[in-house]
Structures are given as structure tokens and as C-alpha cells.
PDB file of C-alpha atoms in Angstrom:
ATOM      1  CA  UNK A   1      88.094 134.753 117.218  1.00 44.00           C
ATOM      2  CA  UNK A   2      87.906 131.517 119.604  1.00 42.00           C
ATOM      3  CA  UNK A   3      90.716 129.113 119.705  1.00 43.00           C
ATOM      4  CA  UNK A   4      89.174 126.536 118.582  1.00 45.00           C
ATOM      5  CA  UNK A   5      88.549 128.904 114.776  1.00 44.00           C
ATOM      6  CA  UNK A   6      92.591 129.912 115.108  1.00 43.00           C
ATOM      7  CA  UNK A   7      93.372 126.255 115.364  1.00 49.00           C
ATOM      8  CA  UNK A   8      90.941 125.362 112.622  1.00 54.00           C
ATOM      9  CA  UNK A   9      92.437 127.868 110.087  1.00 72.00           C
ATOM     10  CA  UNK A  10      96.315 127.104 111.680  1.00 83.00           C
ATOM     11  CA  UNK A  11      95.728 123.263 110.711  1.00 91.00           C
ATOM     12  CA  UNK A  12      94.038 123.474 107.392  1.00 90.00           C
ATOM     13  CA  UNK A  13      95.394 120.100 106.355  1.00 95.00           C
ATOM     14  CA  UNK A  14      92.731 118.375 108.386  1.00 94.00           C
ATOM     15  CA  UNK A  15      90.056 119.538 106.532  1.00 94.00           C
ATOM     16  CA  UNK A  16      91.567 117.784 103.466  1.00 95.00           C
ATOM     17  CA  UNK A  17      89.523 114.402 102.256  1.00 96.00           C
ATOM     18  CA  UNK A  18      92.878 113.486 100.973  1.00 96.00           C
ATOM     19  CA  UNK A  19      94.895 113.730 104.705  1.00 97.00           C
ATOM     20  CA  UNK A  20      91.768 111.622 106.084  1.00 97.00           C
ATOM     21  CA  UNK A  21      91.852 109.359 103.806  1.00 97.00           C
ATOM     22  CA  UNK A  22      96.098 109.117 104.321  1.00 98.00           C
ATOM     23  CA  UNK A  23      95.579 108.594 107.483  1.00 98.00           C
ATOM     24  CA  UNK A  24      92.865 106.026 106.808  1.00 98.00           C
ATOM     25  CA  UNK A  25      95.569 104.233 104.178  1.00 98.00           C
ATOM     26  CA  UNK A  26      98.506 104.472 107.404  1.00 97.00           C
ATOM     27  CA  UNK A  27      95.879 102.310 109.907  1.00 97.00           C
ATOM     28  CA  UNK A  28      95.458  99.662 106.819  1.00 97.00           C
ATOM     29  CA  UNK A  29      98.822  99.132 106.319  1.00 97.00           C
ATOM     30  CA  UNK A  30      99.852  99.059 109.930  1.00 95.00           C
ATOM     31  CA  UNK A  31      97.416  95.577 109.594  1.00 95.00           C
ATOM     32  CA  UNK A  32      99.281  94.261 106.835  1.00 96.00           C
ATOM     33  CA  UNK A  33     102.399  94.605 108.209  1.00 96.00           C
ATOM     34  CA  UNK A  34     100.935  92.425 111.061  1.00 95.00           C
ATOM     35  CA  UNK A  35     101.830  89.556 107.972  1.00 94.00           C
ATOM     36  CA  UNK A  36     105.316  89.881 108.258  1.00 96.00           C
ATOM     37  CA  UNK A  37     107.428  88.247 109.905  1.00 94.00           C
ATOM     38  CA  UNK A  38     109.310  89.761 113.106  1.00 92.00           C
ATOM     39  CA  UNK A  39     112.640  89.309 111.786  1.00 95.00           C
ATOM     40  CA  UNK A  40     111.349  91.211 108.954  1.00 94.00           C
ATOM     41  CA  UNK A  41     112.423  94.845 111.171  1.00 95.00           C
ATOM     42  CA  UNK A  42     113.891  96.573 108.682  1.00 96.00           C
ATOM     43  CA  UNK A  43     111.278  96.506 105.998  1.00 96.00           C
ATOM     44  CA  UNK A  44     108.447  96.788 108.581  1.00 96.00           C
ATOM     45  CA  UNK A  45     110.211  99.986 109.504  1.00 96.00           C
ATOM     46  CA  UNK A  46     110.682 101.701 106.031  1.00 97.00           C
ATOM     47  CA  UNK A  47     106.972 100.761 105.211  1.00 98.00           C
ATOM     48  CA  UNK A  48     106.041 102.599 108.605  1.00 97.00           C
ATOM     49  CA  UNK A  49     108.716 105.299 107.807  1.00 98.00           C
ATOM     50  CA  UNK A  50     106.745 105.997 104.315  1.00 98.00           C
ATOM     51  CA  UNK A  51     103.397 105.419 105.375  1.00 97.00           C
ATOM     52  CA  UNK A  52     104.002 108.412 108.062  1.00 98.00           C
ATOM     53  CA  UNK A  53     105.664 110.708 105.551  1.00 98.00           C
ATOM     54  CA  UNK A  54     102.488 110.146 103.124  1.00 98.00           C
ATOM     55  CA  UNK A  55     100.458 112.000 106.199  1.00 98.00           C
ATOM     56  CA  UNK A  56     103.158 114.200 107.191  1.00 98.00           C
ATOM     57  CA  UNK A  57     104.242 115.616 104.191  1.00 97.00           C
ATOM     58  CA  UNK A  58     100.525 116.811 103.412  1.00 97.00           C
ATOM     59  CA  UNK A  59     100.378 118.505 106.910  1.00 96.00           C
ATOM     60  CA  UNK A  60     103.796 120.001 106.577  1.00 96.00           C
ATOM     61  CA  UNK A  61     103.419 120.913 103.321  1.00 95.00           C
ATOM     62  CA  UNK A  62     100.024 122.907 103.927  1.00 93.00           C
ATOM     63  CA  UNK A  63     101.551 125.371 106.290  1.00 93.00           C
ATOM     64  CA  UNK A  64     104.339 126.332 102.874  1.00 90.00           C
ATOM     65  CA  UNK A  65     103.579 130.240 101.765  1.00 87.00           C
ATOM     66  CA  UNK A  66     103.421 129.414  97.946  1.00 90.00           C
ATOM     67  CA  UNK A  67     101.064 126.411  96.154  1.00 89.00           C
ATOM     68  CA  UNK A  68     104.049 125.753  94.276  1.00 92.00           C
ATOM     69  CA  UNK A  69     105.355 125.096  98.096  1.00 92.00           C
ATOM     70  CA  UNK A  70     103.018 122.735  99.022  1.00 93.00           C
ATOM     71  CA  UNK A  71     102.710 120.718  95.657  1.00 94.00           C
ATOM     72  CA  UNK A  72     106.202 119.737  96.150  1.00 96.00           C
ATOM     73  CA  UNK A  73     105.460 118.729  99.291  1.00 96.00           C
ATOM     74  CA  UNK A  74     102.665 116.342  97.692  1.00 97.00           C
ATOM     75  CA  UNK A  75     104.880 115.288  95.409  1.00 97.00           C
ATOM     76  CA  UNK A  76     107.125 113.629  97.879  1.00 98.00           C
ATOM     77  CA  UNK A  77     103.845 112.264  99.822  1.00 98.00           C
ATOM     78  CA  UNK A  78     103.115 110.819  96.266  1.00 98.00           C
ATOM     79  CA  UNK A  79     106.222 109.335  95.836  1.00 98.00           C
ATOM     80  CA  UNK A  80     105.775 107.611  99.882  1.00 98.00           C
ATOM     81  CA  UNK A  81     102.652 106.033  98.295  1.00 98.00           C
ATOM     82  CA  UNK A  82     104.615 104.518  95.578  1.00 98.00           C
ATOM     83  CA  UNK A  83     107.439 103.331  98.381  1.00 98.00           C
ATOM     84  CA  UNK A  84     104.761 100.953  99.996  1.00 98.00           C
ATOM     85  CA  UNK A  85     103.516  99.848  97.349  1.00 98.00           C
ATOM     86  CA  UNK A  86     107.104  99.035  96.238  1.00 98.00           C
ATOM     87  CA  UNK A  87     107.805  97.200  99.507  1.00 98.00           C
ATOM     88  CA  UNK A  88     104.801  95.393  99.829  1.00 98.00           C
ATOM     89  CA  UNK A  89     105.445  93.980  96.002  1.00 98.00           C
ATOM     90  CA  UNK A  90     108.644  92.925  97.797  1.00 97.00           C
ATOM     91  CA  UNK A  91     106.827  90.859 100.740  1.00 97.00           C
ATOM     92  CA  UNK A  92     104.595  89.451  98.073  1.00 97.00           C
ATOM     93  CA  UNK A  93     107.587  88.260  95.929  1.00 97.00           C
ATOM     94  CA  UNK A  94     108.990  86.505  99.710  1.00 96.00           C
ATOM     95  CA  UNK A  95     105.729  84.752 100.446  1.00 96.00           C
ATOM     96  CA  UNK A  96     105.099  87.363 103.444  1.00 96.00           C
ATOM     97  CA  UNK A  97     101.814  88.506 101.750  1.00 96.00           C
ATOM     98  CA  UNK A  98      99.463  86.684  98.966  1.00 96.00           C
ATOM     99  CA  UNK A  99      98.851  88.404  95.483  1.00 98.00           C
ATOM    100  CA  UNK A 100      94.716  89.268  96.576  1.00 97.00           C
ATOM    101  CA  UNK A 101      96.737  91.624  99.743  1.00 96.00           C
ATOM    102  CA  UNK A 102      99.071  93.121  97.432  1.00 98.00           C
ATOM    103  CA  UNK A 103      96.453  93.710  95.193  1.00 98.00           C
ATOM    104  CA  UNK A 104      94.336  95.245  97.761  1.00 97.00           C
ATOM    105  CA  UNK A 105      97.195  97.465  99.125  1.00 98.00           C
ATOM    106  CA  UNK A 106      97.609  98.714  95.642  1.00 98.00           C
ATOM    107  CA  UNK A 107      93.806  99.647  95.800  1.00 98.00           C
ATOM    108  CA  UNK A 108      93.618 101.612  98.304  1.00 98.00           C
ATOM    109  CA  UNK A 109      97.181 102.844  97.111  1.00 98.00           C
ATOM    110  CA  UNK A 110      95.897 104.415  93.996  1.00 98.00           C
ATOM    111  CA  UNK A 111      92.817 105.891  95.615  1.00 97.00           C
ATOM    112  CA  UNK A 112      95.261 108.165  97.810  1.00 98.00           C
ATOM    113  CA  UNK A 113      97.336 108.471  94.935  1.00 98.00           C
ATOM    114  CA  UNK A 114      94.900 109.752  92.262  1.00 97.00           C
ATOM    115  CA  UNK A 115      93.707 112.345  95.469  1.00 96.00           C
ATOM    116  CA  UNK A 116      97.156 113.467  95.874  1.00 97.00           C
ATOM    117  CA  UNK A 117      97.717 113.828  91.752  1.00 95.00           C
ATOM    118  CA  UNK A 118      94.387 115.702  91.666  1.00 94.00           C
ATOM    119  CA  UNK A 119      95.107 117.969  94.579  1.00 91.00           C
ATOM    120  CA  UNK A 120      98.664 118.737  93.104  1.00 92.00           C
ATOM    121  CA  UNK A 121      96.916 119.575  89.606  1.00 90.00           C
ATOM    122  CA  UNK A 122      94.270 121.851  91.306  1.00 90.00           C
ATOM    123  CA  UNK A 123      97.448 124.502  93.232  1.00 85.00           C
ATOM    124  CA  UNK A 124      99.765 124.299  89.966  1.00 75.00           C
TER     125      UNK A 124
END
């Protein structure tokens, strides 16, 4: 076995559409929260703090012995998703974003969303 095969197999996670596409959600919103104000830290900060846990928790929760494991651990990736959303509906309701970002942010929400339900269903 090469290293590069051991690494492959080591880091499964990065083989899933779903962590692509997670991180592909995490570079999106790190644009939107170019909207917000600066004085806005703490918000900014738990939007980052979720958006990284979305990513994170599907690479940590890959490496769990049992499906029943790493479901959990999409579960709480799932529930990250919902946490931006959440906060973003927040900026919208302070004027920091219009309704057509929120509604785009929700878009592209529910398409990582609907891959993490999916991938949950498919180890349970």
C-alpha cells in the first residue's frame, strides 16, 4: 500500500459529495457575512463557529466505529445548518441582509441539509 491509498482510506470523509458540498456552503457564507457590519463580532463569530462544525462534524464523525456513531455526528452537523440559517434570519430581521440573501442562504442551506438527512437515513 502507498501513502497516498492509507491516507485515502484514513480520510474517507473527503470522498463524501455531502463534505464537498459543506465545504462549498462554509466559502458562501464566509461572503455573506462580508454584509455585516463589524460591530456585528459576536454573531459573525457563531455563524463561523457553526458553519465549521457543519464540515467538522462530518469529518469527525466518519472516523466513529459504529454508523449509529457517525449519524449522530450528522445529526449535530444538521442541526449547525439550521444555526445559520437561524442567524442569518436574525441579520435579515436587523437590515444586515435583504430577504432575496436570506432566501438564497436558505437554498443552498437545504441542499446540504437534505444531503446530510439522506446520508443519515442511508447508515441507520
Amino acid at each position: 500500500l502507498t501513502i497516498d491509498h492509507m491516507c485515502m482510506d484514513t480520510f474517507r470523509f473527503k470522498k463524501f459529495p455531502v463534505y464537498q458540498d459543506a465545504k462549498q456552503f462554509r466559502k458562501f457564507v464566509r461572503l455573506c457575512l462580508r454584509k455585516l457590519p463589524q460591530h456585528e463580532k459576536e454573531l459573525r463569530s457563531q455563524i463561523e463557529r457553526a458553519c465549521h462544525s457543519i464540515v467538522l462534524n462530518i469529518a469527525e464523525g466518519s472516523a466513529k466505529k459504529s454508523d449509529k456513531d457517525f449519524a449522530r455526528f450528522l445529526e449535530m452537523s444538521l442541526a449547525s445548518v439550521s444555526e445559520v440559517v437561524a442567524a442569518f434570519d436574525m441579520a435579515c430581521d436587523d437590515g444586515y441582509i435583504s430577504k432575496a440573501d436570506l432566501n438564497l442562504i436558505e437554498e443552498k442551506a437545504e441542499s446540504v441539509a437534505k444531503q446530510l438527512g439522506g446520508f443519515k437515513k442511508s447508515l441507520c
